[in-house]
Coordinates of C-alpha atoms and ligand atoms in Angstrom, one line a residue:
X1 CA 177.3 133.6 110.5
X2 CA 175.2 135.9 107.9
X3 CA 174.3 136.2 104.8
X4 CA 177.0 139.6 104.6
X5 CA 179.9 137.1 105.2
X6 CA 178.6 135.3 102.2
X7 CA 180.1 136.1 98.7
X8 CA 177.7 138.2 96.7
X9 CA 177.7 139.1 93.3
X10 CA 178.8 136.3 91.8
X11 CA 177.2 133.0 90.4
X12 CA 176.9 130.6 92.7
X13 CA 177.0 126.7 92.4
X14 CA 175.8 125.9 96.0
X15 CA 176.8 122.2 97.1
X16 CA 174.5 120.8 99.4
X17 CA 176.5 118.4 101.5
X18 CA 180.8 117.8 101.4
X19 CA 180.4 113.8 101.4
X20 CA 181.7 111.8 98.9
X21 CA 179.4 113.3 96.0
X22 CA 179.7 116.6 97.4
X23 CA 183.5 116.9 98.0
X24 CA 184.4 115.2 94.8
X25 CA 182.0 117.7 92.4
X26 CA 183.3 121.3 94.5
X27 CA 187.3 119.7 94.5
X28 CA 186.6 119.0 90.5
X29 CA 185.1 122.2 89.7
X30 CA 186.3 125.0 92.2
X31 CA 189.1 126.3 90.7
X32 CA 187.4 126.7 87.2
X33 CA 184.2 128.3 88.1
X34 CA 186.2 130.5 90.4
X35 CA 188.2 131.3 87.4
X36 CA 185.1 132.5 85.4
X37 CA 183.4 134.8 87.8
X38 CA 181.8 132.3 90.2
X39 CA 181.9 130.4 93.4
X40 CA 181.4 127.0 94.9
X41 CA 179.7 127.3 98.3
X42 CA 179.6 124.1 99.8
X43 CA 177.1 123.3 102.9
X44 CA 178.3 120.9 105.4
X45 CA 177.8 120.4 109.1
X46 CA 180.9 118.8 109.2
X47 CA 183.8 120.4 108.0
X48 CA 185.0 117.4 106.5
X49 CA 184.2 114.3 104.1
X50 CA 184.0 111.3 106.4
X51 CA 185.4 108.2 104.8
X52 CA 182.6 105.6 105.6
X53 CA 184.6 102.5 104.7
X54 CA 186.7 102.7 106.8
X55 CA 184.4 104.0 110.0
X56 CA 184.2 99.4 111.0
X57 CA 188.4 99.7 110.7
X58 CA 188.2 102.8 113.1
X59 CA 186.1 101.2 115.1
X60 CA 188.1 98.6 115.8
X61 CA 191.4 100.7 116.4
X62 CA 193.2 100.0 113.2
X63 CA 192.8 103.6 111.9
X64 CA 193.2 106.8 114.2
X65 CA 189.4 109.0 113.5
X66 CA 190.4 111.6 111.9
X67 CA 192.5 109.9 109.2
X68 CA 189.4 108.6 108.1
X69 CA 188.0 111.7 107.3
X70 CA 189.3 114.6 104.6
X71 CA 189.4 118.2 105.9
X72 CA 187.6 120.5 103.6
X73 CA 189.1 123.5 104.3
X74 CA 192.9 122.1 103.1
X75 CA 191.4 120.5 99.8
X76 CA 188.9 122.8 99.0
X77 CA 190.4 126.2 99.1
X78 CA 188.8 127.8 96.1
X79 CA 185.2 127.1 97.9
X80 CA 183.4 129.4 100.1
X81 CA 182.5 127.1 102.9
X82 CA 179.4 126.7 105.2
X83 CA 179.8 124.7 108.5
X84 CA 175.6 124.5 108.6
X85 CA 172.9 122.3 107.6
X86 CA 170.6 122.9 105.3
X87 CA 166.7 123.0 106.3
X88 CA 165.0 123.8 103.5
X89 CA 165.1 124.3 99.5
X90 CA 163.0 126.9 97.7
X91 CA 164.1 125.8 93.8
X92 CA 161.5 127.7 92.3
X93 CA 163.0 131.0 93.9
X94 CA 166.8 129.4 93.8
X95 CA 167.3 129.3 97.9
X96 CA 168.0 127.7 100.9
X97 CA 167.2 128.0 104.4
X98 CA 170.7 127.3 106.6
X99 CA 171.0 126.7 110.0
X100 CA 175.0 127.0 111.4
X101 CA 176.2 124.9 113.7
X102 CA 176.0 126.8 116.8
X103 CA 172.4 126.1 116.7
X104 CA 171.6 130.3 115.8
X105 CA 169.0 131.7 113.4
X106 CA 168.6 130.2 110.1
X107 CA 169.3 132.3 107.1
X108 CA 169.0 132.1 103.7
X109 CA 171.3 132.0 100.6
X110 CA 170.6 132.4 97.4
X111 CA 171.9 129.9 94.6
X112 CA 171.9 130.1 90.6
X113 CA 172.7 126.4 90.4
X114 CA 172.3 123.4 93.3
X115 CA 173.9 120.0 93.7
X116 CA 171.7 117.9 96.3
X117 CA 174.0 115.5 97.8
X118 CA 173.2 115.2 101.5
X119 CA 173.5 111.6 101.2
X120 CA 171.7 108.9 103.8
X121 CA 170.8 108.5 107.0
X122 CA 170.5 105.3 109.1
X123 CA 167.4 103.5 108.7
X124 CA 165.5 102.7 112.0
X125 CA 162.2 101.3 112.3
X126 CA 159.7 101.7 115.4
X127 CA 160.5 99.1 117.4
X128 CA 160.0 100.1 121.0
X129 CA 163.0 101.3 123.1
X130 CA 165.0 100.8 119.8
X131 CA 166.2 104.9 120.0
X132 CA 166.8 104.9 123.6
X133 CA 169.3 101.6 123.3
X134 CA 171.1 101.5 120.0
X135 CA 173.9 102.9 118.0
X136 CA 174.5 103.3 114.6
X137 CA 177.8 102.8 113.0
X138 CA 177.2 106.0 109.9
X139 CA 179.1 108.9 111.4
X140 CA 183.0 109.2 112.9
X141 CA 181.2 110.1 116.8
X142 CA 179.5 106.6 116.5
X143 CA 182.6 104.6 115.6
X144 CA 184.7 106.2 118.4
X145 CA 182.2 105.9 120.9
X146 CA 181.7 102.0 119.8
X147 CA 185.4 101.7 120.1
X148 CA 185.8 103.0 123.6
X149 CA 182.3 101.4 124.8
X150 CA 183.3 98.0 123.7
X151 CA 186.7 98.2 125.4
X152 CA 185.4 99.6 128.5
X153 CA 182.9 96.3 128.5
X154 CA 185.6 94.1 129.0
X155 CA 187.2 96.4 131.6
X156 CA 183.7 96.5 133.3
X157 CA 183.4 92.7 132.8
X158 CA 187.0 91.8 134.3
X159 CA 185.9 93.7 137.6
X160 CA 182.8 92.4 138.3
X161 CA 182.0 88.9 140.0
X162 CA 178.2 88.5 138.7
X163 CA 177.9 86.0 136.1
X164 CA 175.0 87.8 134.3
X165 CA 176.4 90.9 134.8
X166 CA 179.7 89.7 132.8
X167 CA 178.1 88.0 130.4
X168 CA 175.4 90.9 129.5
X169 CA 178.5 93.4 129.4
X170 CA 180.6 90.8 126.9
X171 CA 177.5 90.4 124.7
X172 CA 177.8 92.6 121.6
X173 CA 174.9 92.3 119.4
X174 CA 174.9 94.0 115.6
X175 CA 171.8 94.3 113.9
X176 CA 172.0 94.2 109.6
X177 CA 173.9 91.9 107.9
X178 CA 174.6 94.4 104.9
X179 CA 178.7 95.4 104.5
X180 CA 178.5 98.0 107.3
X181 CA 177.1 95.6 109.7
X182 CA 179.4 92.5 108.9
X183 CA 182.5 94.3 108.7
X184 CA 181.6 96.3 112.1
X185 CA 181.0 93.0 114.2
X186 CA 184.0 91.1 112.2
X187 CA 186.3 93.9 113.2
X188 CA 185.1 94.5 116.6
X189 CA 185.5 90.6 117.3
X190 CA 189.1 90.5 116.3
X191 CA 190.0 93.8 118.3
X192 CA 187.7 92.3 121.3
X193 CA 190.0 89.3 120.7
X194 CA 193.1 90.9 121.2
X195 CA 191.9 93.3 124.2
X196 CA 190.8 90.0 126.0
X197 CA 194.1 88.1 125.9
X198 CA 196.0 91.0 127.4
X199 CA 193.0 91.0 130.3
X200 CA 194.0 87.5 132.2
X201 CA 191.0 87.9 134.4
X202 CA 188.9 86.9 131.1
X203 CA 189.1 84.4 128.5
X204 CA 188.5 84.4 125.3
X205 CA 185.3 82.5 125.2
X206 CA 183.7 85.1 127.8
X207 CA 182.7 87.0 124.5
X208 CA 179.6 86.6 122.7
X209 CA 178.8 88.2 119.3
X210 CA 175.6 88.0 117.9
X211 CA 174.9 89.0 114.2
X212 CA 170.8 89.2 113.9
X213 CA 169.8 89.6 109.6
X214 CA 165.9 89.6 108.6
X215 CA 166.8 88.2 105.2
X216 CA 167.8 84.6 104.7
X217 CA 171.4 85.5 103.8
X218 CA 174.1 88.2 104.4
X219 CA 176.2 90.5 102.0
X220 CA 173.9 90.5 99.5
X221 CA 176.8 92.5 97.4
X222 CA 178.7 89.2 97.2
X223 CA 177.8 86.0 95.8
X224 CA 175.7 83.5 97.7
X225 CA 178.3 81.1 97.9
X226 CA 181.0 83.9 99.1
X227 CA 178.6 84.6 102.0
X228 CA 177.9 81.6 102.9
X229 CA 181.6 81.5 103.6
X230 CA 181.8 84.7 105.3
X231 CA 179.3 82.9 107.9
X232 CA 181.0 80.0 107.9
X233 CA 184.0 82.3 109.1
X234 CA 182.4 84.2 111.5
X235 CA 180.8 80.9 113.2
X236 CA 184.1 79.4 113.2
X237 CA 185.0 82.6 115.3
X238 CA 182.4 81.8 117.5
X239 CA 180.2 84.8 116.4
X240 CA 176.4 83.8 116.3
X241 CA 174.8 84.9 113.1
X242 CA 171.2 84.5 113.3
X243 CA 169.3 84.4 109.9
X244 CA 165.7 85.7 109.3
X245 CA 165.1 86.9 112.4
X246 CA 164.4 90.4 113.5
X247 CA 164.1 92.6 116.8
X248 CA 160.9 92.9 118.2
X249 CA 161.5 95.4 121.1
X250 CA 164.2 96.5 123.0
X251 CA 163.5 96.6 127.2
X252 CA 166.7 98.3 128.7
X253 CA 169.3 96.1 128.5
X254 CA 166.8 93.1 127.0
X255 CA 167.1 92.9 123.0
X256 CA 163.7 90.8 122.5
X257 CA 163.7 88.8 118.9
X258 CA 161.6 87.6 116.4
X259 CA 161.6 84.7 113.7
X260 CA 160.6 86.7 110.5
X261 CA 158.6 84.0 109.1
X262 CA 156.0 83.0 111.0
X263 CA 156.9 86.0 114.0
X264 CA 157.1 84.2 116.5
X265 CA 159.4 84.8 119.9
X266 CA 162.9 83.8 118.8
X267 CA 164.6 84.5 122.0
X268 CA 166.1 87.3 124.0
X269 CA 169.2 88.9 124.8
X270 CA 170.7 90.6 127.7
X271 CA 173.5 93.2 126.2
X272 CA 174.8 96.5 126.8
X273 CA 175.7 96.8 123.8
X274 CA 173.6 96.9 120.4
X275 CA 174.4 98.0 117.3
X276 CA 172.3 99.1 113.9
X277 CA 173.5 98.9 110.6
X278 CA 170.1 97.9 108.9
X279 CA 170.6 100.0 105.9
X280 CA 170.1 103.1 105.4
X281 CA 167.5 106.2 104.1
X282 CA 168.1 109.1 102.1
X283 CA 168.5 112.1 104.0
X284 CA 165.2 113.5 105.2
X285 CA 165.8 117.3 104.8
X286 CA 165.3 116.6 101.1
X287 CA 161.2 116.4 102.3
X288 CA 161.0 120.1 102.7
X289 CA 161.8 121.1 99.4
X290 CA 159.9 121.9 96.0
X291 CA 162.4 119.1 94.7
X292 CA 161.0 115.6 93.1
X293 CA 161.1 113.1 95.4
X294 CA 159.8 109.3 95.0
X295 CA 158.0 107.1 97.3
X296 CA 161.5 105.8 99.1
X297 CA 162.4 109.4 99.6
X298 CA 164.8 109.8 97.2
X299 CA 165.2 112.3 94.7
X300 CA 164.5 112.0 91.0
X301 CA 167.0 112.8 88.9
X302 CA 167.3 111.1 85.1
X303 CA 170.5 109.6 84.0
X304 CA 172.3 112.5 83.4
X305 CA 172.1 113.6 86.8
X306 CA 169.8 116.6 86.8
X307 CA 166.9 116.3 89.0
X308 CA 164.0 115.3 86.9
X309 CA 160.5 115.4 87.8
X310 CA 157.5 114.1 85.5
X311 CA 157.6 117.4 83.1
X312 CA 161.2 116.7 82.8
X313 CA 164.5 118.0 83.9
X314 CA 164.7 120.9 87.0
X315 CA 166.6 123.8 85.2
X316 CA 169.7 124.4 87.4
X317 CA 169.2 121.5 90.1
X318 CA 171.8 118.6 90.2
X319 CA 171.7 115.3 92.1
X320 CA 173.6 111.8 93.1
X321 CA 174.8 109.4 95.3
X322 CA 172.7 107.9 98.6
X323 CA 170.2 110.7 98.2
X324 CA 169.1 110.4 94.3
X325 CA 167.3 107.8 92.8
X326 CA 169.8 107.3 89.8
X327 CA 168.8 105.2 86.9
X328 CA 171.4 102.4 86.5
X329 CA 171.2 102.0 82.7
X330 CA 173.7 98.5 82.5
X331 CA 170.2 97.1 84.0
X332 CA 172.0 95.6 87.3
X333 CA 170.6 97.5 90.2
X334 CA 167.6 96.9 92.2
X335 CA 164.6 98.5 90.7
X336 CA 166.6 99.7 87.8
X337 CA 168.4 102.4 90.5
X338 CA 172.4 102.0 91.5
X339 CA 172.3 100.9 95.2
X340 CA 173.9 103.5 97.3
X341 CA 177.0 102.8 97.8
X342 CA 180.4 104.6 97.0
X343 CA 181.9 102.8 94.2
X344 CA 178.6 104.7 92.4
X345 CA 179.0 107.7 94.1
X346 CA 182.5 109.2 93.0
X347 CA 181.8 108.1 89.9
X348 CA 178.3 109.9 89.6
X349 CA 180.2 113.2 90.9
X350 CA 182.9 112.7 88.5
X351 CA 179.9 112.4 85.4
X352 CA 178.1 115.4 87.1
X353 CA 180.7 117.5 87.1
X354 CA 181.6 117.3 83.6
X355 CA 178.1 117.5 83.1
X356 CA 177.8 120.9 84.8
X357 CA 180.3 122.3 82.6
X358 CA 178.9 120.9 79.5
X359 CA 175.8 122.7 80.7
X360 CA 177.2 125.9 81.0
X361 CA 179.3 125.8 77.4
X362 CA 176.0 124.5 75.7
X363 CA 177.1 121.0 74.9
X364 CA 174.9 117.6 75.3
X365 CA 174.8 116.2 78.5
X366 CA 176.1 112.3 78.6
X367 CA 174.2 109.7 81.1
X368 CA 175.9 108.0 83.8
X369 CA 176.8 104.6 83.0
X370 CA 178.9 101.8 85.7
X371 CA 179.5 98.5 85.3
X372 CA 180.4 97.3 89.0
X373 CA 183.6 96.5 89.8
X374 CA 182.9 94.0 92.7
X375 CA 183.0 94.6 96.7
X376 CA 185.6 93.8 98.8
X377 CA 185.2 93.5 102.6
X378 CA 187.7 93.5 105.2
X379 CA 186.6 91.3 108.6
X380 CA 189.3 91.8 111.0
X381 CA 193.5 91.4 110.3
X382 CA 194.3 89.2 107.5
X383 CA 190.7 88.2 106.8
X384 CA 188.3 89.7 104.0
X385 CA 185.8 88.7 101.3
X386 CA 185.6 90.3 98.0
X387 CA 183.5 89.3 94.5
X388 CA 185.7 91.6 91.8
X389 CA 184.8 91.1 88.4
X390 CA 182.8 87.8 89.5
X391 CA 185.6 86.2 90.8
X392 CA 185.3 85.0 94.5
X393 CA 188.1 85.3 97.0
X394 CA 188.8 85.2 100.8
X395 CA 191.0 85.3 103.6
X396 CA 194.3 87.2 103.0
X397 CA 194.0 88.1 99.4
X398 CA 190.6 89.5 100.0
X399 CA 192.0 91.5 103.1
X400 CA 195.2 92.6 101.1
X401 CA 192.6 93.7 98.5
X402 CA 190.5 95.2 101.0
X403 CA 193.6 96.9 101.9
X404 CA 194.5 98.0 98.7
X405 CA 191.7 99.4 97.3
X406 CA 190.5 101.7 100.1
X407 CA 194.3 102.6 101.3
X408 CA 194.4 104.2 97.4
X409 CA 190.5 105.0 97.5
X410 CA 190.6 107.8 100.1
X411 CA 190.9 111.2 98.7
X412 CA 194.4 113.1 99.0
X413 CA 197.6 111.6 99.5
X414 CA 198.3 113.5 103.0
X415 CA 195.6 110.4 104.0
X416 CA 196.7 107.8 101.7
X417 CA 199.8 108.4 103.8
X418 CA 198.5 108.5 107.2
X419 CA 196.1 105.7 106.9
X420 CA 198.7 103.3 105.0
X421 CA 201.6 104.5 108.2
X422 CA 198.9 103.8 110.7
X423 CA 198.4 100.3 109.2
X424 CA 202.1 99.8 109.1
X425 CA 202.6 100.9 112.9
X426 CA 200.0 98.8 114.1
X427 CA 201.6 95.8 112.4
X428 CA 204.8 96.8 114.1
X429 CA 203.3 97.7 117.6
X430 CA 200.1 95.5 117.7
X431 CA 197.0 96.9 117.9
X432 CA 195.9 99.5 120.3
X433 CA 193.2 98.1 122.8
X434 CA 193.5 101.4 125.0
X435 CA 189.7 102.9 125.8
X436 CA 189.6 106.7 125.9
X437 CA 187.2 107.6 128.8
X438 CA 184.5 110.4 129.4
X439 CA 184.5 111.5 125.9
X440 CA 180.9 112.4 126.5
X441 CA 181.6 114.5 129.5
X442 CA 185.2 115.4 129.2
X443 CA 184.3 118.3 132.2
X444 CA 183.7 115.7 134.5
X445 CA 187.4 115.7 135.9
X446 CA 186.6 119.8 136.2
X447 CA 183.4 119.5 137.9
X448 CA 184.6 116.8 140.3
X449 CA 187.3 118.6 141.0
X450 CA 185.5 122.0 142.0
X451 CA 183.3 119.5 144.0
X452 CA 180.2 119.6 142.4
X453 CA 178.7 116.1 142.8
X454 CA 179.2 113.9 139.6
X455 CA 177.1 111.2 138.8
X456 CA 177.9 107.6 139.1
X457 CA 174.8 106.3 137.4
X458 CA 175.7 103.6 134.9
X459 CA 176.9 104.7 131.5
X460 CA 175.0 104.1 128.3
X461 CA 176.5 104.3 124.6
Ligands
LIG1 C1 180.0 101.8 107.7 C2 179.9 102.0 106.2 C3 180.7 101.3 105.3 C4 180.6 101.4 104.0 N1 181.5 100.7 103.2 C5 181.4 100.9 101.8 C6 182.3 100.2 101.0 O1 183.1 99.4 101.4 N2 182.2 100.4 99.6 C7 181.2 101.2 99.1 O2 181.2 101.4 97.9 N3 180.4 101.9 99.9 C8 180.4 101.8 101.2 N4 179.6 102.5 102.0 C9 178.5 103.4 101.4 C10 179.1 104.7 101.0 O3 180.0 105.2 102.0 C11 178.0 105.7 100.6 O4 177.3 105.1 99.6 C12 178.6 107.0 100.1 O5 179.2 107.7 101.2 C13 177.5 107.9 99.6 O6 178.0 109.2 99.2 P1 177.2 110.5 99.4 O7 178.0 111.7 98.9 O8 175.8 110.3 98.7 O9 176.8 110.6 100.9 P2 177.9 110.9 102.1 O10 179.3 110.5 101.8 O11 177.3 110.3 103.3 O12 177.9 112.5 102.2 C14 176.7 113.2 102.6 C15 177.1 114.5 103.3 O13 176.0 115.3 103.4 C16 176.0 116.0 104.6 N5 174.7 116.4 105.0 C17 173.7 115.6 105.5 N6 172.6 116.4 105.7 C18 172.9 117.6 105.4 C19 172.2 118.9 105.4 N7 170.9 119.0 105.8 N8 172.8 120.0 104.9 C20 174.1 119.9 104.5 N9 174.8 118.8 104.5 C21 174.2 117.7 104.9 C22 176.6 114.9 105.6 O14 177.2 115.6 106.7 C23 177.7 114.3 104.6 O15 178.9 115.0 104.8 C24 179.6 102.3 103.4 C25 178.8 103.0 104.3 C26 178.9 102.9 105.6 C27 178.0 103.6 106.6

């Protein structure tokens, strides 16, 4: 792609990122800036939104991949869109550098106006052999690889007659006890569950989760007492959930640990299988740019949403959600910022983008203001946790919530529909425990047979 593809001519309101912020600002305001002369050009490597919620419930097979993500070029038709990534952003001369997805030359496009919202990335630390073993569970490719490595464990497992090699391939170790990393290993337990009782060369007590939190608690979203239930829960599920303790290094297929007091040895752990939900970072392009940033990496932007810097407000530069350091004015948030997390960032969009219009008719801009509504988890069939509106609940009521709330959360009802079918199916047909295999190297049927030799090295995640 060129710039001479690109619309020119016109003012344009370029989008970085079609995530939740991103897809929620260009689907509010296409159709009216196209209206008035303009365009909404909206960035993405992805063509679609990816639904993160619901990545732990794809994981664990109750929700096909791509119903869990929203195709941008059905719902945003009135958009010029831009399968690329963004690498760099010149403000002060209102462009960016792009780079496609085929890899080819960057280019650049100018902008009159820019909405930052590239969102997070995982946050890793440098623990040795940490990149080379683990997973994270923040993209669509992660979830279905999870899926079909887990299942393919207990396939390996039922086939071999080493002890320790069973048991390493049946250990599943998450790493974060945030709501990613509890609902991934509380979902991946119950479908493990189910996958093993249809395998009667295994039993269910071959399987061994491990849950590993640096802090002295999990969920911090919910209230203490709530996630003291939740571990209760999981421990009554036979899930270890090991509390201020760390990994130290990771040695192949050794996860080494550490007690985060006095950091000492706490153990080790021989899995094939480890996965990172330890938070996350705002997205690092944002560091080559001429755009605010503070000392987490985040972007400055003041309560109205525009990027802010110590002189004040960026003419023409918009930004919110995982990437922005928004001010929460009800005083709740950690540092005086919203935490990044959904429920703040369609709301955000929402306030921006009638805050781009009220830019562009003269009119005041209003801050962003949220009360949260609660959290609600879902950990497995018929079991959840939730805190809405300070009240605590569990089990099936949480679940149903759980349910609820993201079945009527996810953008356009073409997915309401599928996701709230595939829910229905799967409570008709059971869950699906089926693997899908060689994902990663689908031409390895081709190359085997044109006879080219094909490796039989072990696999890794
Ligand atoms: C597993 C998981 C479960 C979660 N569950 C919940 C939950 O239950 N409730 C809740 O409130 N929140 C939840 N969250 C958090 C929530 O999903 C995020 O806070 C929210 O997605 C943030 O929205 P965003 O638009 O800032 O970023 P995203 O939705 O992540 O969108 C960012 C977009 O930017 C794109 N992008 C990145 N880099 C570039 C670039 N260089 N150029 C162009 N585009 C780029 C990405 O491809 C992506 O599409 C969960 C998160 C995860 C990972």
């Amino acid at each position: 792609m060129s710039f001479n593809q690109l619309a020119k001519d016109r003012p344009r309101l370029l989008i970085v990122g079609g995530g939740y912020v991103g897809f929620t600002v260009a689907q509010k305001l296409q159709t009216r800036i196209k209206e008035s002369g303009g365009v909404v050009t909206v960035v993405d490597p992805n063509p679609y939104m990816t639904y993160l919620p619901f990545l732990p419930e794809v994981a664990a097979g109750n929700i096909e991949a791509r119903s869990a993500t929203v195709p941008h070029r059905q719902n945003l038709r009135d958009c010029e869109l831009i399968d690329g990534r963004v690498e760099n952003i010149d403000h002060a001369n209102r462009k960016v550098t792009i780079r496609g997805i085929d890899e080819g030359p960057e280019f650049e496009l100018p902008y009159d106006e820019i909405v930052v919202a590239g969102g997070s990335n995982t946050r890793t630390f440098p623990i040795p052999g940490l990149a080379e073993k683990a997973i994270g569970m923040k993209t669509i490719e992660e979830a279905v690889s999870v899926r079909n490595w887990v299942l393919e464990r207990i396939e390996v497992a039922s086939l071999t007659d080493s002890e320790d090699a069973k048991r390493q391939a049946l250990t599943f170790v998450v790493v974060g006890g945030g709501f990613a990393g509890i609902e991934t290993i509380a979902e991946l337990e119950d479908m493990a569950r189910t996958a093993i009782e249809r395998n009667d060369r295994l039993k269910v007590s071959d399987l061994r989760f491990v849950m590993i939190e640096a802090m002295g608690r999990i969920m911090p979203e919910v209230s203490k007492d709530r996630a003291e239930k939740v571990v209760a829960e999981l421990r009554s599920r036979g899930v270890e959930v090991l509390l201020n303790t760390s990994v130290s290094e990771v040695d192949r297929d050794l996860v080494k640990l550490i007690n985060m007091g006095d950091k000492s040895p706490a153990g080790e752990l021989a899995t094939d299988t480890l996965i990172w939900c330890a938070g996350v970072a705002a997205a690092s392009f944002i560091k080559n740019s001429d755009l605010p940033i503070d000392e987490r990496g985040r972007l400055r932007v003041g309560a109205d949403l525009r990027v802010t810097g110590d002189d004040g407000p960026f003419d023409g530069a918009w930004a919110a959600g995982d990437i922005a350091a928004v001010p929460d004015l009800t005083g709740a948030g950690p540092g005086g910022f919203c935490v990044p997390n959904a429920q703040h960032a369609v709301r955000q969009a929402a306030r921006m983008a009638k805050n781009i219009m009220a830019a562009h008719q003269g009119e005041p801009l209003q801050d962003y203001y949220h009360e949260g509504l609660g959290s609600v988890a879902g950990l497995g069939l018929y079991k959840g946790a939730a805190t809405v509106r300070n009240i605590d609940l569990g089990g099936l009521p949480a679940w149903l919530m759980h349910r609820l709330y993201h079945g009527y959360a996810i953008p356009t009802v073409d997915r309401k529909a599928r996701v709230f079918t595939q829910w229905g199916l799967n409570m008709v047909f059971g869950r699906d425990t089926q693997p899908l295999r060689h994902l990663h190297d689908p031409r390895r049927a081709f190359e085997k047979a044109a006879g080219v030799k094909v490796s039989d090295a072990k696999a890794s995640l």
